[in-house]
XYZ file of C-alpha atoms in Angstrom:
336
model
C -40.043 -45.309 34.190
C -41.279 -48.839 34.558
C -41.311 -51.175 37.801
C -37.716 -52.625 37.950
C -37.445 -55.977 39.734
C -33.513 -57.111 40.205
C -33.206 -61.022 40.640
C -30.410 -63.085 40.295
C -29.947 -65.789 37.844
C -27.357 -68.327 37.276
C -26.898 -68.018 33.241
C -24.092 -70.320 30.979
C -22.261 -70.681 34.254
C -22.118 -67.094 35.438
C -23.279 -65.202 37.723
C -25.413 -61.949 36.268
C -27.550 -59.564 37.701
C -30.058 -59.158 35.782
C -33.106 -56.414 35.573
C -36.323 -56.788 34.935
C -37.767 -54.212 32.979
C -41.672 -53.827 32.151
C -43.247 -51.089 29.987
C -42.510 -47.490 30.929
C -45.821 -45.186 31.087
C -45.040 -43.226 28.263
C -44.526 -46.791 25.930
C -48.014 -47.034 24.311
C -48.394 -50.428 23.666
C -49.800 -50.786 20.209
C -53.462 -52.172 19.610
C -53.058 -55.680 18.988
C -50.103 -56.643 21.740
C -50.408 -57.682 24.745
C -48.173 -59.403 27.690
C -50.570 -62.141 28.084
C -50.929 -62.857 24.456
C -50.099 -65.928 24.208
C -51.133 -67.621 28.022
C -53.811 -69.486 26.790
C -52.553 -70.937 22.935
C -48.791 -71.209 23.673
C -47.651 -70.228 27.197
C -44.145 -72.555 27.460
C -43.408 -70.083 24.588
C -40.616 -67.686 26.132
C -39.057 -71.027 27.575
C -38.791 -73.297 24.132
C -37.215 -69.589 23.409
C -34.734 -69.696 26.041
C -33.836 -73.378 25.364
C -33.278 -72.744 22.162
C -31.100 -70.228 22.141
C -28.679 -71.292 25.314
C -26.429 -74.289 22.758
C -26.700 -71.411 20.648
C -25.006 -68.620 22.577
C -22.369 -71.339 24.126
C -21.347 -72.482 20.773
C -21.068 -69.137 19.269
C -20.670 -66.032 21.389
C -21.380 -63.865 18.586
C -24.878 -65.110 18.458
C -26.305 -62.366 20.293
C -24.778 -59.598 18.392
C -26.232 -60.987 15.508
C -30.025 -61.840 16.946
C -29.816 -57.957 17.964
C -28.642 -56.687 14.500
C -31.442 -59.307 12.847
C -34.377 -57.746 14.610
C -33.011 -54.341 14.079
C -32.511 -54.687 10.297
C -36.140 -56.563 10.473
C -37.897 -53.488 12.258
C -36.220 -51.013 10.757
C -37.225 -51.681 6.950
C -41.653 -52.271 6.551
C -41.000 -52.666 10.126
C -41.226 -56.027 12.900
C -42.917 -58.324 10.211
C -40.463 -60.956 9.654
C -39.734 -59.661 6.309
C -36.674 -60.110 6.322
C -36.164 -64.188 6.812
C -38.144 -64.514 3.234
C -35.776 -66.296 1.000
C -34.537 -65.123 -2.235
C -36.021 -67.796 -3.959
C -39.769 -66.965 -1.947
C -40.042 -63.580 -3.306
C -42.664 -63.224 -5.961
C -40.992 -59.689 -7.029
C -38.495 -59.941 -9.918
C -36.117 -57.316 -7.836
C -34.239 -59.112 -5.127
C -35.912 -59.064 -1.511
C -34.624 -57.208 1.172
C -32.462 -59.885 2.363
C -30.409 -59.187 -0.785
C -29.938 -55.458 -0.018
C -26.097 -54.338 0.561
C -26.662 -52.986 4.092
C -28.152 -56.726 5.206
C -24.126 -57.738 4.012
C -23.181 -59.934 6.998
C -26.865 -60.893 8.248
C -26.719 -64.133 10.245
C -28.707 -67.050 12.716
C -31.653 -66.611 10.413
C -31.705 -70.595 11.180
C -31.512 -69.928 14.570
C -34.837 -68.287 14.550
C -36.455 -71.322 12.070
C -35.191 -73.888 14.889
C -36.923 -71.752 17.469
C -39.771 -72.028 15.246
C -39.547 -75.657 14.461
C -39.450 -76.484 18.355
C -42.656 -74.287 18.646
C -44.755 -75.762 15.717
C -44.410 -79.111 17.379
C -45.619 -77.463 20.978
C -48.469 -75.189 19.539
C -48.942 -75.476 16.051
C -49.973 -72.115 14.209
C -50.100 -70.033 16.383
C -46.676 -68.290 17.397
C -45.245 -65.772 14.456
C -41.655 -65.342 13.427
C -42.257 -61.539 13.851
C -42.333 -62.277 17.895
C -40.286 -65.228 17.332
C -37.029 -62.752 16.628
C -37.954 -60.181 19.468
C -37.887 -62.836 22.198
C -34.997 -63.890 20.190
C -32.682 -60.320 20.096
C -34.492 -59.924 23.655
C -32.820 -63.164 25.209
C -29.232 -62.064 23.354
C -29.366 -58.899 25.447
C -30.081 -60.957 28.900
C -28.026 -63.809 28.141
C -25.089 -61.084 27.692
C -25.144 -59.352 30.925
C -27.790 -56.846 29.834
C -31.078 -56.271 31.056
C -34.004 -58.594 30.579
C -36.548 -56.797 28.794
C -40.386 -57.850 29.358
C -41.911 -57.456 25.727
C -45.753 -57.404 24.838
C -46.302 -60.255 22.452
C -48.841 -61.097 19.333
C -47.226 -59.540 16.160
C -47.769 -61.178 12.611
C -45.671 -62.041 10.047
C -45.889 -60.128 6.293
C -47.246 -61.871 3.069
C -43.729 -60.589 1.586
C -40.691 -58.765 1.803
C -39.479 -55.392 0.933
C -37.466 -54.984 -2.007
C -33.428 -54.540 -1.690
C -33.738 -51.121 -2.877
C -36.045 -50.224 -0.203
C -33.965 -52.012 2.205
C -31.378 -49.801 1.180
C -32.976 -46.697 1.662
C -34.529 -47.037 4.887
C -31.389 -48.781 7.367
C -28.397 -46.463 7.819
C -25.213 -46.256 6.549
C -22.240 -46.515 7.829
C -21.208 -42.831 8.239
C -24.624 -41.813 9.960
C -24.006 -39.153 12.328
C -26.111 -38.173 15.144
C -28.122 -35.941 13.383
C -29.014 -38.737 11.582
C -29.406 -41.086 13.978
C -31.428 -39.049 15.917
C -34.098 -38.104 13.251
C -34.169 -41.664 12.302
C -34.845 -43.078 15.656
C -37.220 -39.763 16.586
C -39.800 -41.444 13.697
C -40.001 -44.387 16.081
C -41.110 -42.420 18.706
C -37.383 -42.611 21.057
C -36.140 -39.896 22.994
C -32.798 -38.279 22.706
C -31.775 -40.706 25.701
C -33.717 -43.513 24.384
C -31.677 -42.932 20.638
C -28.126 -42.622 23.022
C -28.977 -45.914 24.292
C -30.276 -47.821 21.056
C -26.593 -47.059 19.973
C -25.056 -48.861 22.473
C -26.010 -52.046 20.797
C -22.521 -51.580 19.290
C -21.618 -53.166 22.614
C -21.709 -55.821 21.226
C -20.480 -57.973 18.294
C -18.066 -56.891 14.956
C -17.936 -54.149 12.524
C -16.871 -55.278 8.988
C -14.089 -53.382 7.661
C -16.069 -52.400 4.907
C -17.862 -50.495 6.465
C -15.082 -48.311 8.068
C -12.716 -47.631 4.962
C -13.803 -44.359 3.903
C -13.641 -43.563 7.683
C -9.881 -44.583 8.070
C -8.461 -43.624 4.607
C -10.915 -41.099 3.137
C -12.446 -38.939 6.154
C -15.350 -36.436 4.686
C -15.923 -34.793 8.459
C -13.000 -34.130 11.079
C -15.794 -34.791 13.562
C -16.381 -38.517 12.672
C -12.642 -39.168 11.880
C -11.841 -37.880 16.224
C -9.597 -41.096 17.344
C -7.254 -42.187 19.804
C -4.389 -42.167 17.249
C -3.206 -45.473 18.956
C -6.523 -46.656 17.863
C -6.664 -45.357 14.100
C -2.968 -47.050 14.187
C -4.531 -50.500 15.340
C -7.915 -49.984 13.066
C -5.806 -49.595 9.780
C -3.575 -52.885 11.153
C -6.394 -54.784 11.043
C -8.577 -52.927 8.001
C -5.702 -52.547 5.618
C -6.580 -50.171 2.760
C -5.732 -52.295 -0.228
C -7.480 -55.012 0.114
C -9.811 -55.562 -3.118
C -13.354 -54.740 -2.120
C -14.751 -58.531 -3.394
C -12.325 -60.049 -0.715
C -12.600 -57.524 2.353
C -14.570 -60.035 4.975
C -11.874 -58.585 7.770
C -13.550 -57.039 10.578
C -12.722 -55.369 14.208
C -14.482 -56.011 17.886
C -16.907 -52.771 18.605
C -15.149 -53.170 21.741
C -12.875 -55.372 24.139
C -16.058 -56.797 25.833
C -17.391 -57.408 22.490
C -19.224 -60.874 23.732
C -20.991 -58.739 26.988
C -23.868 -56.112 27.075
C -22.391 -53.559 29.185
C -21.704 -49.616 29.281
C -17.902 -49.949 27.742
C -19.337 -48.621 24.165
C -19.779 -45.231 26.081
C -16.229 -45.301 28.089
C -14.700 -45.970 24.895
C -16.342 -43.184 22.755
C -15.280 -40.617 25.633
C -12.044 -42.154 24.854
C -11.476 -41.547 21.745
C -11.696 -45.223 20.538
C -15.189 -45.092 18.816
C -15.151 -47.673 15.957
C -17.904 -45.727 13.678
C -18.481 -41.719 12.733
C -21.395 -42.102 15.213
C -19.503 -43.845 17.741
C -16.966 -41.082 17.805
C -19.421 -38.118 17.062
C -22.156 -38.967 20.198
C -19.703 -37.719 23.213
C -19.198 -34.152 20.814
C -22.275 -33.414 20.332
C -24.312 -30.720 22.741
C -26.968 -32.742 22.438
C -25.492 -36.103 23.264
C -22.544 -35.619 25.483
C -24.199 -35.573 28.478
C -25.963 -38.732 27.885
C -23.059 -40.394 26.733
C -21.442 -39.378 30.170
C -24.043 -40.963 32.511
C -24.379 -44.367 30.517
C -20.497 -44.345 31.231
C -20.619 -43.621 34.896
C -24.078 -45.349 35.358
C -24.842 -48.764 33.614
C -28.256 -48.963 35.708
C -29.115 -45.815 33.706
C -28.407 -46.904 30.159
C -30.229 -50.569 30.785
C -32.876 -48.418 32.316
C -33.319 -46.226 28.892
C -32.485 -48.899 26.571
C -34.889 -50.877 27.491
C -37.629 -48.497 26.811
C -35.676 -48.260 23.250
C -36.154 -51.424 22.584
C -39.862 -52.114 23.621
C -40.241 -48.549 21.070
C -38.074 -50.686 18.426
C -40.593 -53.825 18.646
C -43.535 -51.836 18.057
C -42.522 -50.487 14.687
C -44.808 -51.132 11.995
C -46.104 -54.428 13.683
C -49.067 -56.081 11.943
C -51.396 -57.239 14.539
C -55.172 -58.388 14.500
C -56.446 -59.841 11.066
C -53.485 -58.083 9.363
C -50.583 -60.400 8.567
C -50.367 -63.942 8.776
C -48.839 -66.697 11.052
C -46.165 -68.405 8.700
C -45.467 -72.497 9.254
C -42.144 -71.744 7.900
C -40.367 -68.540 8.715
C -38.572 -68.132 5.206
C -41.239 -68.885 3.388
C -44.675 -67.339 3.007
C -47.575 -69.800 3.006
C -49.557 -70.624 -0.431
């Protein structure tokens, strides 16, 4: 793996040890990015960043969750373009954008990434994208939390539009993925088995609506993904009661009791029994995973170690670089 450099760092009045992590070997950095990208046009960029964000993350300490689950849902679609900050209103198709699609339900601190933005403009006008824009952004989220700080190549560009909903849709995952599926799906970005294990323990961090865990609790398809800590299913279907109308169900649970801190308790739970998700509960029964799932529980070194390398593989996805793209002025809106 990478060079790993530990310093210490006094962050929102704590303490955290936090890692360092550059590029691994085996991370090809795709043609176009580089970690001096911007030292000559913008290079207080990564600090107006930080700034930023810290009111941010004190004010609301699900901010990070969210700035994680943005840049996933943006990567994951026509991949790190930005795409998904267009505005409804922006989109020049007459089917919604991909902002509209069902699985982007709950999508927030969109205007945390326009502030950023704003701030930037008035530093180095044109010349920063919102593509890199929301991986410094999900990148700080994960430091700022206790997790490692991940050193990303920079110089993505934003798309000229958005995908549609139904597109959307079809390329994020549902809520009853398995790891099968999640390990296909992350295999077509290029991750490891470890590297997938890891990705998933983003649900570290942040909520999970109940909507998304009904037909878990009430109407199981797979014994597999259904495995709890009965205790657990007891307090799940407390707080996710099953007849609650569908248009009103905004209720949701904490992945975990450190919900607010990257750390390695998403594994420790799943061993446990107290996976909120099918893949949550499936990853420490399956031959392939279990193992994995084991170490990141005994070893948080090792799971920063391989998510990091997950992430810098996330960032890369589909990222328009070069004269492809364009740098917006105004990240939910594409430039006439």
């Amino acid at each position: 793996m990478g060079r790993i450099t530990i310093t210490s760092t006094l962050t929102l009045s704590f303490f955290l040890i936090i890692l360092v992590y550059s590029a691994s070997a085996n991370n090809s950095i795709p043609k176009g990015l580089s970690y001096d990208f911007y030292n000559k046009t913008c290079s207080q960029l990564e600090d107006i960043v930080r700034a930023t964000l810290v009111p941010v993350f004190t004010s609301d300490p699900t901010s990070a969750a969210a700035l994680l689950r943005l840049m996933f849902h943006d990567c994951q679609v026509q991949g790190c373009d930005a795409s998904i900050l267009i505005d409804v209103s922006n989109s020049a198709s007459l089917e919604p954008p991909e902002l509209g699609a069902k699985k982007n339900f709950g999508i927030r601190k969109r205007e945390s990434i326009n502030q950023i933005k704003s701030r930037i403009e008035e530093e180095c006008p044109g010349q920063v994208s919102c593509a890199d824009i929301i991986v410094l952004a999900a990148r700080e989220a994960v430091a700022i939390s206790g997790g490692p700080r991940i050193i990303v190549p920079l110089g993505r560009r934003d798309s000229i539009s958005a995908s549609s909903s139904e597109a959307a849709d079809a390329s994020l995952p549902s809520p009853d993925f398995g790891v099968d599926d999640a390990l296909s799906l992350f295999a077509k970005l290029g991750m490891t088995t470890r590297e997938a294990v890891a990705i998933m323990g983003s649900h570290t961090l942040g909520v999970t609506h109940c909507l998304n865990i009904m037909d878990r609790l009430y109407r199981p398809s797979d014994a597999r993904g259904s495995y709890m800590d009965p205790r657990f299913e007891a307090l799940l279907k407390f707080s996710c009661p099953e007849n609650i109308p569908f248009s009103q169900n905004i209720s949701f649970v904490l992945n975990d009791p450190s919900a607010f801190m990257f750390d390695n308790l998403y594994y420790k739970n799943s061993l446990q029994r107290r996976g909120v998700l099918r893949i949550d509960a499936e990853l420490p029964l399956n031959t392939r995973t279990a193992g994995i799932v084991e170490q990141f529980a005994s070893n948080a070194d090792d799971f920063f170690q391989e998510f990091g390398s997950a992430f810098l593989k996330l960032s890369y996805a589909g990222v328009l670089t070069g004269n492809h793209g364009i740098i917006r002025s105004m990240c939910n809106f594409v430039d006439n």
